[in-house]
Amino acid sequence: MVQTISVPANVAEFAALDRFDYDEAFAVDIATDLSAEEWARLSLEGAPPSMRAAMLKGWKSLLIRLAPLDSEGQVLGWRIHHSEPQAIVLGIESRIGMTVRIVIQVQPTQVIHSMVVRYDRIQARPVWAVVAPPHRRFVRTLLADAQRRAAEPASAAGHE
C-alpha cells in the first residue's frame, strides 16, 4: 500500500533549493535491498510502457527540459543531482518557471518518495495547481506498481 505522508525534514537539505512552494511525499512499505538509484530506475524507467509514455508526454506539456534518455547521469530524463545508496535526488527545470526535485530515500522496510517544487515564475503556480491532483494520483499508482514489481523475484533480480 502507498501512504501519503509528511515530507521528511531532511528532504529540504537533499533538494538543495532555497525554498519550495509545493511538496508531497509517499511511503511504500517493502523489504528491499535495492539502492535508491535502483528503486528510482525500477519505478520510473521500469514502469509499464503506457505509464512511461504518459510521464514523458506530461513532462513535455509542462515544457520540462529532460536530459537525453540514453545519456549518463539521468533517470528517465531527470538529472541525478546526488546519489548515495540510501538516497537519490533527481531534478528538472521547466520553461514555464518551475524547479522540481524528487528525493527518494530507501530504508530497510520502506521507500519514501518526496517531491518539492519551487515556482520561479508567477505563471507556474496556477499551472501546477491544475496538474497537482492528477499528478498525485498518478504517482501513487506508479509507486504501487513498482512495489508490486519489486516484490517479484524476477523483477528484483534484474535490478541488482
PDB file of C-alpha atoms in Angstrom:
ATOM      1  CA  MET A   1       0.000   0.000   0.000  1.00  0.00           C
ATOM      2  CA  VAL A   2       1.176   3.541  -0.772  1.00  0.00           C
ATOM      3  CA  GLN A   3       0.681   6.021   2.060  1.00  0.00           C
ATOM      4  CA  THR A   4       0.651   9.802   1.819  1.00  0.00           C
ATOM      5  CA  ILE A   5       2.985  11.169   4.499  1.00  0.00           C
ATOM      6  CA  SER A   6       4.501  14.478   5.555  1.00  0.00           C
ATOM      7  CA  VAL A   7       7.672  15.390   3.714  1.00  0.00           C
ATOM      8  CA  PRO A   8      10.621  14.291   5.857  1.00  0.00           C
ATOM      9  CA  ALA A   9      12.660  17.150   7.343  1.00  0.00           C
ATOM     10  CA  ASN A  10      15.871  16.064   5.582  1.00  0.00           C
ATOM     11  CA  VAL A  11      14.303  16.465   2.111  1.00  0.00           C
ATOM     12  CA  ALA A  12      14.972  20.218   2.192  1.00  0.00           C
ATOM     13  CA  GLU A  13      18.688  19.562   2.646  1.00  0.00           C
ATOM     14  CA  PHE A  14      18.763  16.921  -0.087  1.00  0.00           C
ATOM     15  CA  ALA A  15      16.762  19.084  -2.507  1.00  0.00           C
ATOM     16  CA  ALA A  16      19.170  21.996  -2.040  1.00  0.00           C
ATOM     17  CA  LEU A  17      16.602  24.623  -3.027  1.00  0.00           C
ATOM     18  CA  ASP A  18      16.346  27.961  -1.221  1.00  0.00           C
ATOM     19  CA  ARG A  19      12.623  27.319  -0.775  1.00  0.00           C
ATOM     20  CA  PHE A  20       9.804  25.242  -2.169  1.00  0.00           C
ATOM     21  CA  ASP A  21       6.231  26.206  -2.807  1.00  0.00           C
ATOM     22  CA  TYR A  22       4.731  22.728  -3.110  1.00  0.00           C
ATOM     23  CA  ASP A  23       5.680  19.416  -1.553  1.00  0.00           C
ATOM     24  CA  GLU A  24       4.375  15.875  -1.370  1.00  0.00           C
ATOM     25  CA  ALA A  25       5.634  12.573  -0.024  1.00  0.00           C
ATOM     26  CA  PHE A  26       4.602   8.957  -0.204  1.00  0.00           C
ATOM     27  CA  ALA A  27       5.814   5.903   1.691  1.00  0.00           C
ATOM     28  CA  VAL A  28       5.866   2.387   0.309  1.00  0.00           C
ATOM     29  CA  ASP A  29       6.363  -0.482   2.731  1.00  0.00           C
ATOM     30  CA  ILE A  30       8.677  -3.057   1.231  1.00  0.00           C
ATOM     31  CA  ALA A  31      11.644  -5.096   2.338  1.00  0.00           C
ATOM     32  CA  THR A  32      14.233  -4.439  -0.340  1.00  0.00           C
ATOM     33  CA  ASP A  33      17.956  -4.361  -0.784  1.00  0.00           C
ATOM     34  CA  LEU A  34      17.682  -2.022  -3.766  1.00  0.00           C
ATOM     35  CA  SER A  35      19.672   1.190  -3.618  1.00  0.00           C
ATOM     36  CA  ALA A  36      17.850   4.491  -4.027  1.00  0.00           C
ATOM     37  CA  GLU A  37      19.016   4.751  -7.647  1.00  0.00           C
ATOM     38  CA  GLU A  38      17.891   1.183  -8.376  1.00  0.00           C
ATOM     39  CA  TRP A  39      14.469   1.999  -6.904  1.00  0.00           C
ATOM     40  CA  ALA A  40      14.298   5.202  -8.987  1.00  0.00           C
ATOM     41  CA  ARG A  41      15.080   3.223 -12.129  1.00  0.00           C
ATOM     42  CA  LEU A  42      12.607   0.473 -11.200  1.00  0.00           C
ATOM     43  CA  SER A  43       9.784   2.921 -10.504  1.00  0.00           C
ATOM     44  CA  LEU A  44      10.379   5.336 -13.409  1.00  0.00           C
ATOM     45  CA  GLU A  45      12.258   3.535 -16.188  1.00  0.00           C
ATOM     46  CA  GLY A  46      10.763   0.158 -15.294  1.00  0.00           C
ATOM     47  CA  ALA A  47       7.181   1.410 -15.331  1.00  0.00           C
ATOM     48  CA  PRO A  48       4.851  -0.157 -17.891  1.00  0.00           C
ATOM     49  CA  PRO A  49       5.258   1.407 -21.357  1.00  0.00           C
ATOM     50  CA  SER A  50       1.909   3.222 -21.149  1.00  0.00           C
ATOM     51  CA  MET A  51       2.904   4.868 -17.859  1.00  0.00           C
ATOM     52  CA  ARG A  52       6.376   5.830 -19.170  1.00  0.00           C
ATOM     53  CA  ALA A  53       4.739   7.352 -22.251  1.00  0.00           C
ATOM     54  CA  ALA A  54       2.261   9.267 -20.060  1.00  0.00           C
ATOM     55  CA  MET A  55       5.108  10.635 -17.926  1.00  0.00           C
ATOM     56  CA  LEU A  56       7.138  11.763 -20.936  1.00  0.00           C
ATOM     57  CA  LYS A  57       4.077  13.332 -22.577  1.00  0.00           C
ATOM     58  CA  GLY A  58       3.116  15.123 -19.351  1.00  0.00           C
ATOM     59  CA  TRP A  59       6.632  16.454 -18.826  1.00  0.00           C
ATOM     60  CA  LYS A  60       6.759  17.672 -22.412  1.00  0.00           C
ATOM     61  CA  SER A  61       3.447  19.512 -21.938  1.00  0.00           C
ATOM     62  CA  LEU A  62       4.961  21.254 -18.890  1.00  0.00           C
ATOM     63  CA  LEU A  63       7.945  22.331 -21.030  1.00  0.00           C
ATOM     64  CA  ILE A  64      10.352  20.356 -18.868  1.00  0.00           C
ATOM     65  CA  ARG A  65      13.937  20.143 -20.035  1.00  0.00           C
ATOM     66  CA  LEU A  66      14.828  16.459 -19.864  1.00  0.00           C
ATOM     67  CA  ALA A  67      18.289  15.013 -20.274  1.00  0.00           C
ATOM     68  CA  PRO A  68      18.690  12.698 -23.279  1.00  0.00           C
ATOM     69  CA  LEU A  69      17.285   9.332 -22.214  1.00  0.00           C
ATOM     70  CA  ASP A  70      20.403   7.482 -23.367  1.00  0.00           C
ATOM     71  CA  SER A  71      22.826   9.779 -21.521  1.00  0.00           C
ATOM     72  CA  GLU A  72      24.716   9.151 -18.295  1.00  0.00           C
ATOM     73  CA  GLY A  73      23.672  10.783 -15.053  1.00  0.00           C
ATOM     74  CA  GLN A  74      19.905  10.684 -15.564  1.00  0.00           C
ATOM     75  CA  VAL A  75      16.861   8.574 -14.749  1.00  0.00           C
ATOM     76  CA  LEU A  76      14.138   8.782 -17.421  1.00  0.00           C
ATOM     77  CA  GLY A  77      15.431  12.239 -18.364  1.00  0.00           C
ATOM     78  CA  TRP A  78      15.664  13.592 -14.789  1.00  0.00           C
ATOM     79  CA  ARG A  79      19.213  14.632 -13.978  1.00  0.00           C
ATOM     80  CA  ILE A  80      20.824  12.972 -10.983  1.00  0.00           C
ATOM     81  CA  HIS A  81      21.893  15.759  -8.614  1.00  0.00           C
ATOM     82  CA  HIS A  82      23.021  13.480  -5.781  1.00  0.00           C
ATOM     83  CA  SER A  83      23.219   9.736  -5.336  1.00  0.00           C
ATOM     84  CA  GLU A  84      24.190   7.516  -2.450  1.00  0.00           C
ATOM     85  CA  PRO A  85      22.913   4.039  -1.585  1.00  0.00           C
ATOM     86  CA  GLN A  86      20.114   5.295   0.693  1.00  0.00           C
ATOM     87  CA  ALA A  87      19.124   8.500  -1.173  1.00  0.00           C
ATOM     88  CA  ILE A  88      18.959   9.931  -4.661  1.00  0.00           C
ATOM     89  CA  VAL A  89      17.971  13.407  -5.792  1.00  0.00           C
ATOM     90  CA  LEU A  90      16.582  13.867  -9.301  1.00  0.00           C
ATOM     91  CA  GLY A  91      15.979  17.320 -10.700  1.00  0.00           C
ATOM     92  CA  ILE A  92      14.453  19.142 -13.639  1.00  0.00           C
ATOM     93  CA  GLU A  93      13.629  22.691 -14.666  1.00  0.00           C
ATOM     94  CA  SER A  94      10.619  23.763 -16.687  1.00  0.00           C
ATOM     95  CA  ARG A  95      10.476  26.652 -19.112  1.00  0.00           C
ATOM     96  CA  ILE A  96       7.164  27.688 -17.535  1.00  0.00           C
ATOM     97  CA  GLY A  97       9.120  28.542 -14.399  1.00  0.00           C
ATOM     98  CA  MET A  98       9.355  25.562 -12.060  1.00  0.00           C
ATOM     99  CA  THR A  99      12.322  23.840 -10.481  1.00  0.00           C
ATOM    100  CA  VAL A 100      11.487  20.344  -9.261  1.00  0.00           C
ATOM    101  CA  ARG A 101      13.353  17.810  -7.149  1.00  0.00           C
ATOM    102  CA  ILE A 102      12.428  14.213  -6.437  1.00  0.00           C
ATOM    103  CA  VAL A 103      14.122  12.772  -3.365  1.00  0.00           C
ATOM    104  CA  ILE A 104      13.933   9.007  -2.966  1.00  0.00           C
ATOM    105  CA  GLN A 105      15.107   7.533   0.305  1.00  0.00           C
ATOM    106  CA  VAL A 106      15.438   3.801   0.844  1.00  0.00           C
ATOM    107  CA  GLN A 107      15.186   2.382   4.345  1.00  0.00           C
ATOM    108  CA  PRO A 108      15.291  -1.287   5.380  1.00  0.00           C
ATOM    109  CA  THR A 109      11.493  -1.737   5.216  1.00  0.00           C
ATOM    110  CA  GLN A 110      10.282   1.356   3.370  1.00  0.00           C
ATOM    111  CA  VAL A 111      10.882   3.634   0.414  1.00  0.00           C
ATOM    112  CA  ILE A 112       9.981   7.308   0.733  1.00  0.00           C
ATOM    113  CA  HIS A 113       9.326   9.232  -2.487  1.00  0.00           C
ATOM    114  CA  SER A 114       9.208  13.009  -1.962  1.00  0.00           C
ATOM    115  CA  MET A 115       8.820  15.787  -4.478  1.00  0.00           C
ATOM    116  CA  VAL A 116       9.291  19.519  -3.985  1.00  0.00           C
ATOM    117  CA  VAL A 117       8.505  22.286  -6.451  1.00  0.00           C
ATOM    118  CA  ARG A 118       9.762  25.842  -6.450  1.00  0.00           C
ATOM    119  CA  TYR A 119       7.861  28.351  -8.575  1.00  0.00           C
ATOM    120  CA  ASP A 120      10.421  30.514 -10.347  1.00  0.00           C
ATOM    121  CA  ARG A 121       7.797  32.465 -12.305  1.00  0.00           C
ATOM    122  CA  ILE A 122       4.322  33.521 -11.263  1.00  0.00           C
ATOM    123  CA  GLN A 123       2.647  31.574 -14.100  1.00  0.00           C
ATOM    124  CA  ALA A 124       3.916  28.271 -12.674  1.00  0.00           C
ATOM    125  CA  ARG A 125       1.621  28.386  -9.621  1.00  0.00           C
ATOM    126  CA  PRO A 126      -1.755  28.173 -11.446  1.00  0.00           C
ATOM    127  CA  VAL A 127      -0.406  25.571 -13.866  1.00  0.00           C
ATOM    128  CA  TRP A 128       0.766  23.339 -11.029  1.00  0.00           C
ATOM    129  CA  ALA A 129      -2.495  23.876  -9.132  1.00  0.00           C
ATOM    130  CA  VAL A 130      -4.290  22.165 -12.043  1.00  0.00           C
ATOM    131  CA  VAL A 131      -1.660  19.453 -12.535  1.00  0.00           C
ATOM    132  CA  ALA A 132      -1.058  18.516  -8.872  1.00  0.00           C
ATOM    133  CA  PRO A 133      -4.220  16.459  -8.102  1.00  0.00           C
ATOM    134  CA  PRO A 134      -3.941  14.089 -11.108  1.00  0.00           C
ATOM    135  CA  HIS A 135      -0.164  14.021 -10.599  1.00  0.00           C
ATOM    136  CA  ARG A 136      -0.563  12.753  -7.012  1.00  0.00           C
ATOM    137  CA  ARG A 137      -2.955  10.016  -8.176  1.00  0.00           C
ATOM    138  CA  PHE A 138      -0.517   9.015 -10.927  1.00  0.00           C
ATOM    139  CA  VAL A 139       2.459   8.865  -8.540  1.00  0.00           C
ATOM    140  CA  ARG A 140       0.510   6.694  -6.096  1.00  0.00           C
ATOM    141  CA  THR A 141      -0.304   4.280  -8.960  1.00  0.00           C
ATOM    142  CA  LEU A 142       3.301   4.379 -10.198  1.00  0.00           C
ATOM    143  CA  LEU A 143       4.661   3.558  -6.739  1.00  0.00           C
ATOM    144  CA  ALA A 144       2.120   0.787  -6.135  1.00  0.00           C
ATOM    145  CA  ASP A 145       3.166  -0.773  -9.444  1.00  0.00           C
ATOM    146  CA  ALA A 146       6.860  -0.510  -8.519  1.00  0.00           C
ATOM    147  CA  GLN A 147       6.113  -2.009  -5.104  1.00  0.00           C
ATOM    148  CA  ARG A 148       4.417  -4.980  -6.756  1.00  0.00           C
ATOM    149  CA  ARG A 149       7.261  -5.461  -9.257  1.00  0.00           C
ATOM    150  CA  ALA A 150       9.957  -5.130  -6.578  1.00  0.00           C
ATOM    151  CA  ALA A 151       8.307  -7.932  -4.610  1.00  0.00           C
ATOM    152  CA  GLU A 152       8.527 -10.267  -7.617  1.00  0.00           C
ATOM    153  CA  PRO A 153      11.752 -12.334  -7.527  1.00  0.00           C
ATOM    154  CA  ALA A 154      12.492 -11.927 -11.266  1.00  0.00           C
ATOM    155  CA  SER A 155      11.987  -8.147 -11.149  1.00  0.00           C
ATOM    156  CA  ALA A 156      14.221  -7.616  -8.129  1.00  0.00           C
ATOM    157  CA  ALA A 157      16.911  -9.866  -9.586  1.00  0.00           C
ATOM    158  CA  GLY A 158      17.006  -7.778 -12.747  1.00  0.00           C
ATOM    159  CA  HIS A 159      17.960  -4.655 -10.778  1.00  0.00           C
ATOM    160  CA  GLU A 160      20.889  -5.914  -8.719  1.00  0.00           C
TER     161      GLU A 160
END
